């Protein structure tokens, strides 16, 4: 009977294809199952047997596991994972990387392999931070990684499969190998590949145009010889191609510019490679402090810029003059607070509400608070200023109602003291903090290093600013054709009105003669064009600054006919001096700038580097964190709300007003010093100050900015201002709905449509056109290095200028490049992928004690064993005592 039963024709088996309850997900998932069985099992199984039952059991086991997995996913709240745990894990990973870099820099051992040492140090820091887990074996040993994935897949099958199927060892092993080695391992390897990440970064920001200045900055900052050699080889290849072209007419100028550009790139690469190979790396900040010409930033500009102000604060604390600076800041805040209170009072009086005495009492309490804090005999530290002024102020406070301007005379004296006293601003300009301030403001002119020990000078000056073509033209140093004669003079002037704006326009008649032809044309320029042109050439040719003097600006009556004639005469004199043959001969590259300025076309404004940076340094402050007073002023809904009794001798003040004055002003001095809460040995999820956990976007932004730009290690005043700005930005952009929007976005990310799209991308990546993809050959090293340079350039150029104005250009650059560098190590990338995977499973299976499981799976770590030995050795002596 058994034999007859076996001989009977097998009935076709019906397979239930439902997996997740969503057809758009089930269809691509079924294809993944089918392709996996075909390419990992069927191709060898049919050589042994044609019995379909075994394959059917494997398929049913996979489907059952996916059904259980889908059911768990639907029951899980993914919002905490995406908005909290994911961000925390990324921030912690970055913190470990930053601490590892710092530790290597402190060792200063140039003989070891930097990449290998970084990986070892990274996992050493990880175990110190995590305490009970280290993932070094999984990330550095392929054998241990495969073992980890097998164990993990077996645990998942135990959770997801029915007991009967799990006890079937043969089937279980097959499913485990398919999942671990056929799917998870290739996927993790791809996500951890630095080259894949770099290509993905470039694809993500593909819409941004390539910025020449950002590219040259990356080349000059690169400390990877492989990158520099790859860029140099490609530039040489392009150079050879361009030189082989047979061009004429207008094309020749374009080709010349491209050739000059490539020559400059090659020169910079060669110079940088020589410097790195010689081991004579230069700290540009120190070099500028010792040899360079430093830009002068006025004190009034420093006091209204958050980045500059933090350096001046640090310096004033070092010299014991912090009371003067804090007094100045406090008075700025008091003035704005008083003005707002008076505006509220006036509006209430118009509405028939009378709270005059109460409001004046608030202002009097605030004014007395400022006086007691900085000017009274009990003040510590006390602002040392003219006693007569202080006495006069005390008399006014006792007998008159305080006004917003009550402290103006003393504040003016304090400003003059900080400006003139040799201990303060004059000495600050000679201090290394001033140099670092210029670096953060992106106003540090890199000095030229001459007379180096290897006998070869190296210029740290970058390519000239302005348009790319002008920069490249200047680099060519092609002497001007001496047969060409250029003459120009201002023939007429007039007043124009454009969209309500009135300005003067100067008509310049230009003659150009050479041996074969003569040309004449007219071009029109505004005074601002002259000013921009002057800033450009005097920055590039510093010797011209002492020779060429541009007529000064005039704010009022600058459209007066007599004034315009005088300016026309002065600008003519300027032009004649500029076009003097001796001047052009002394600076041959100047001719390209002059031709561009005098051509009959709209002048392309490109301010000189210093002028442009001064503009971006000062002007955006009007729109963002302009100064301390505006930072106070912009705190929303904080000054006109309810009245309540305040302690600390502040009198009756509105609750928010009292908090603003006490926290923003009186609590400033104690908070200036850095807080050392031992960040080396705690995760990023360790408490965020200011209690922002309930505000998802603010928490995410603070976490990322703290770790990317290392803000917790810096001035706490700056960090508090950044937090205030982020709060205002979030509230102004989305108001109170942003948390809801984030939750909705997480719901969208986990929606059936998005999950189906992810499954399809996975299917198409592993089985394009239904055929198992071959292993992609590793790209050539030179291509990978050039991709790195392109990725860094893209990241640097998409950083908004507003961010640089808030935290500093140098800090922004270092933070962005640190993040990029973190992704250039496959072992470290694997660590991050495994952390994300672990958190994912902990969120999906909260009842299954996955944290304990992962600790056991990682328990063979050598770093963990060494850490426990060190911990035991340090604790043993204390126990003996």
Coordinates of C-alpha atoms in Angstrom, one line a residue, residues 411-605:
X411 CA 27.4 101.7 28.8
X412 CA 29.1 104.2 26.5
X413 CA 32.0 104.6 29.0
X414 CA 32.3 100.9 29.3
X415 CA 32.5 100.5 25.6
X416 CA 35.2 103.1 25.3
X417 CA 37.1 101.4 28.1
X418 CA 37.0 98.0 26.3
X419 CA 38.0 99.7 23.1
X420 CA 40.9 101.8 24.4
X421 CA 42.3 100.0 27.4
X422 CA 45.4 98.0 26.4
X423 CA 44.2 95.1 28.5
X424 CA 41.1 94.5 26.4
X425 CA 40.4 95.0 22.7
X426 CA 43.9 96.2 21.7
X427 CA 45.5 93.1 23.3
X428 CA 42.8 90.8 22.0
X429 CA 43.9 91.6 18.5
X430 CA 47.3 90.2 19.3
X431 CA 46.0 87.1 21.0
X432 CA 45.7 83.6 19.4
X433 CA 41.9 83.7 20.2
X434 CA 41.6 86.6 17.7
X435 CA 43.3 84.5 15.0
X436 CA 40.9 81.6 15.7
X437 CA 38.0 84.1 15.6
X438 CA 39.1 85.1 12.1
X439 CA 39.3 81.5 11.1
X440 CA 35.8 80.9 12.3
X441 CA 34.6 84.0 10.4
X442 CA 36.4 82.7 7.3
X443 CA 38.4 85.9 7.3
X444 CA 41.8 84.5 7.9
X445 CA 44.1 85.2 5.0
X446 CA 46.4 82.2 4.8
X447 CA 49.9 83.6 4.8
X448 CA 52.6 82.6 2.3
X449 CA 55.1 80.3 3.8
X450 CA 58.6 81.1 2.5
X451 CA 62.0 79.9 3.3
X452 CA 60.9 76.4 4.3
X453 CA 63.6 73.9 5.3
X454 CA 63.3 72.0 2.1
X455 CA 64.2 75.1 0.2
X456 CA 61.0 75.3 -1.6
X457 CA 58.4 77.9 -0.8
X458 CA 54.7 77.0 -0.6
X459 CA 51.9 79.4 -1.0
X460 CA 48.9 78.9 1.2
X461 CA 47.0 81.6 -0.7
X462 CA 44.1 80.0 -2.6
X463 CA 43.0 80.8 -6.1
X464 CA 41.9 84.4 -6.5
X465 CA 38.3 85.2 -5.7
X466 CA 35.7 86.4 -8.1
X467 CA 34.5 84.5 -11.1
X468 CA 36.2 81.2 -12.0
X469 CA 37.4 82.5 -15.3
X470 CA 39.0 85.5 -13.7
X471 CA 40.7 83.3 -11.1
X472 CA 42.1 81.1 -13.8
X473 CA 43.2 84.0 -16.0
X474 CA 45.1 85.5 -13.2
X475 CA 46.8 82.2 -12.5
X476 CA 48.2 82.0 -15.9
X477 CA 50.5 85.0 -15.4
X478 CA 50.5 85.5 -19.1
X479 CA 52.1 88.9 -19.8
X480 CA 50.0 91.5 -21.5
X481 CA 50.8 92.0 -25.2
X482 CA 52.9 95.1 -25.2
X483 CA 51.6 96.1 -28.7
X484 CA 48.1 96.6 -27.3
X485 CA 47.4 100.0 -25.9
X486 CA 44.4 100.7 -23.8
X487 CA 43.1 104.1 -22.9
X488 CA 39.9 105.0 -21.1
X489 CA 38.3 108.1 -19.6
X490 CA 34.9 109.0 -18.1
X491 CA 33.2 111.1 -20.8
X492 CA 29.9 111.8 -19.1
X493 CA 27.9 111.2 -15.9
X494 CA 24.2 111.2 -15.2
X495 CA 21.5 110.2 -12.7
X496 CA 19.3 107.2 -13.3
X497 CA 16.1 106.0 -11.7
X498 CA 15.5 102.3 -11.7
X499 CA 12.4 100.9 -9.8
X500 CA 12.4 103.8 -7.4
X501 CA 16.2 103.6 -6.8
X502 CA 18.3 106.6 -7.8
X503 CA 22.0 106.3 -8.5
X504 CA 24.7 107.9 -10.6
X505 CA 26.0 106.3 -13.8
X506 CA 29.4 107.1 -15.4
X507 CA 30.0 106.6 -19.1
X508 CA 33.5 105.4 -19.8
X509 CA 34.9 105.8 -23.3
X510 CA 37.4 103.0 -24.1
X511 CA 40.1 102.9 -26.9
X512 CA 42.1 99.8 -27.6
X513 CA 44.8 99.8 -30.3
X514 CA 47.1 97.2 -31.6
X515 CA 49.3 96.8 -34.6
X516 CA 46.5 95.8 -36.9
X517 CA 43.3 97.4 -35.6
X518 CA 41.7 100.0 -33.4
X519 CA 38.5 99.7 -31.4
X520 CA 36.4 102.1 -29.5
X521 CA 33.3 101.6 -27.3
X522 CA 31.4 103.0 -24.4
X523 CA 30.6 101.1 -21.2
X524 CA 28.6 102.3 -18.2
X525 CA 29.5 101.8 -14.6
X526 CA 28.1 102.8 -11.2
X527 CA 30.2 103.9 -8.2
X528 CA 29.5 100.5 -6.6
X529 CA 31.0 98.8 -9.6
X530 CA 34.2 100.9 -9.1
X531 CA 34.2 100.0 -5.4
X532 CA 33.8 96.3 -6.0
X533 CA 36.5 96.3 -8.7
X534 CA 38.9 98.2 -6.4
X535 CA 38.3 95.7 -3.6
X536 CA 39.0 92.8 -5.9
X537 CA 42.3 94.0 -7.3
X538 CA 43.7 95.4 -4.1
X539 CA 43.1 92.1 -2.4
X540 CA 44.7 90.1 -5.2
X541 CA 47.6 92.7 -5.7
X542 CA 48.3 94.0 -2.2
X543 CA 50.9 96.5 -3.4
X544 CA 48.2 98.4 -5.3
X545 CA 46.4 99.3 -2.0
X546 CA 49.1 101.9 -1.2
X547 CA 49.1 103.3 -4.8
X548 CA 45.5 103.3 -5.9
X549 CA 43.1 105.4 -3.8
X550 CA 39.4 105.2 -4.7
X551 CA 37.3 108.3 -4.0
X552 CA 35.3 107.8 -0.8
X553 CA 31.6 107.2 -0.4
X554 CA 29.1 109.9 0.5
X555 CA 25.8 109.0 2.2
X556 CA 23.9 112.3 1.8
X557 CA 23.6 114.7 -1.2
X558 CA 25.5 112.2 -3.3
X559 CA 23.3 113.1 -6.4
X560 CA 24.3 116.7 -6.3
X561 CA 25.6 117.9 -9.7
X562 CA 28.7 119.5 -8.2
X563 CA 29.5 116.4 -6.2
X564 CA 29.1 114.2 -9.3
X565 CA 31.5 116.3 -11.3
X566 CA 34.1 116.2 -8.5
X567 CA 33.7 112.4 -8.3
X568 CA 33.9 112.1 -12.1
X569 CA 37.2 114.0 -11.9
X570 CA 38.5 111.8 -9.1
X571 CA 37.5 108.5 -10.8
X572 CA 39.2 109.7 -14.0
X573 CA 42.4 110.3 -12.1
X574 CA 42.0 106.8 -10.7
X575 CA 41.5 105.3 -14.1
X576 CA 44.6 107.0 -15.6
X577 CA 46.8 105.8 -12.8
X578 CA 45.4 102.3 -13.2
X579 CA 46.1 102.3 -17.0
X580 CA 49.6 103.7 -16.6
X581 CA 51.9 101.4 -18.7
X582 CA 54.3 101.1 -15.8
X583 CA 51.5 99.9 -13.5
X584 CA 50.4 97.3 -16.0
X585 CA 54.0 96.2 -16.5
X586 CA 54.6 95.8 -12.8
X587 CA 51.5 93.6 -12.4
X588 CA 50.9 91.7 -15.8
X589 CA 48.0 89.7 -14.5
X590 CA 46.2 93.0 -13.7
X591 CA 45.3 93.5 -17.3
X592 CA 42.8 90.6 -17.3
X593 CA 40.9 92.3 -14.5
X594 CA 41.0 95.7 -16.2
X595 CA 39.7 94.3 -19.5
X596 CA 36.8 92.6 -17.8
X597 CA 35.9 95.8 -16.0
X598 CA 36.0 98.0 -19.1
X599 CA 34.3 95.6 -21.5
X600 CA 31.0 96.7 -23.0
X601 CA 28.9 94.4 -20.9
X602 CA 27.2 94.2 -17.6
X603 CA 29.8 94.1 -14.9
X604 CA 29.8 90.8 -13.1
X605 CA 30.1 91.8 -9.5

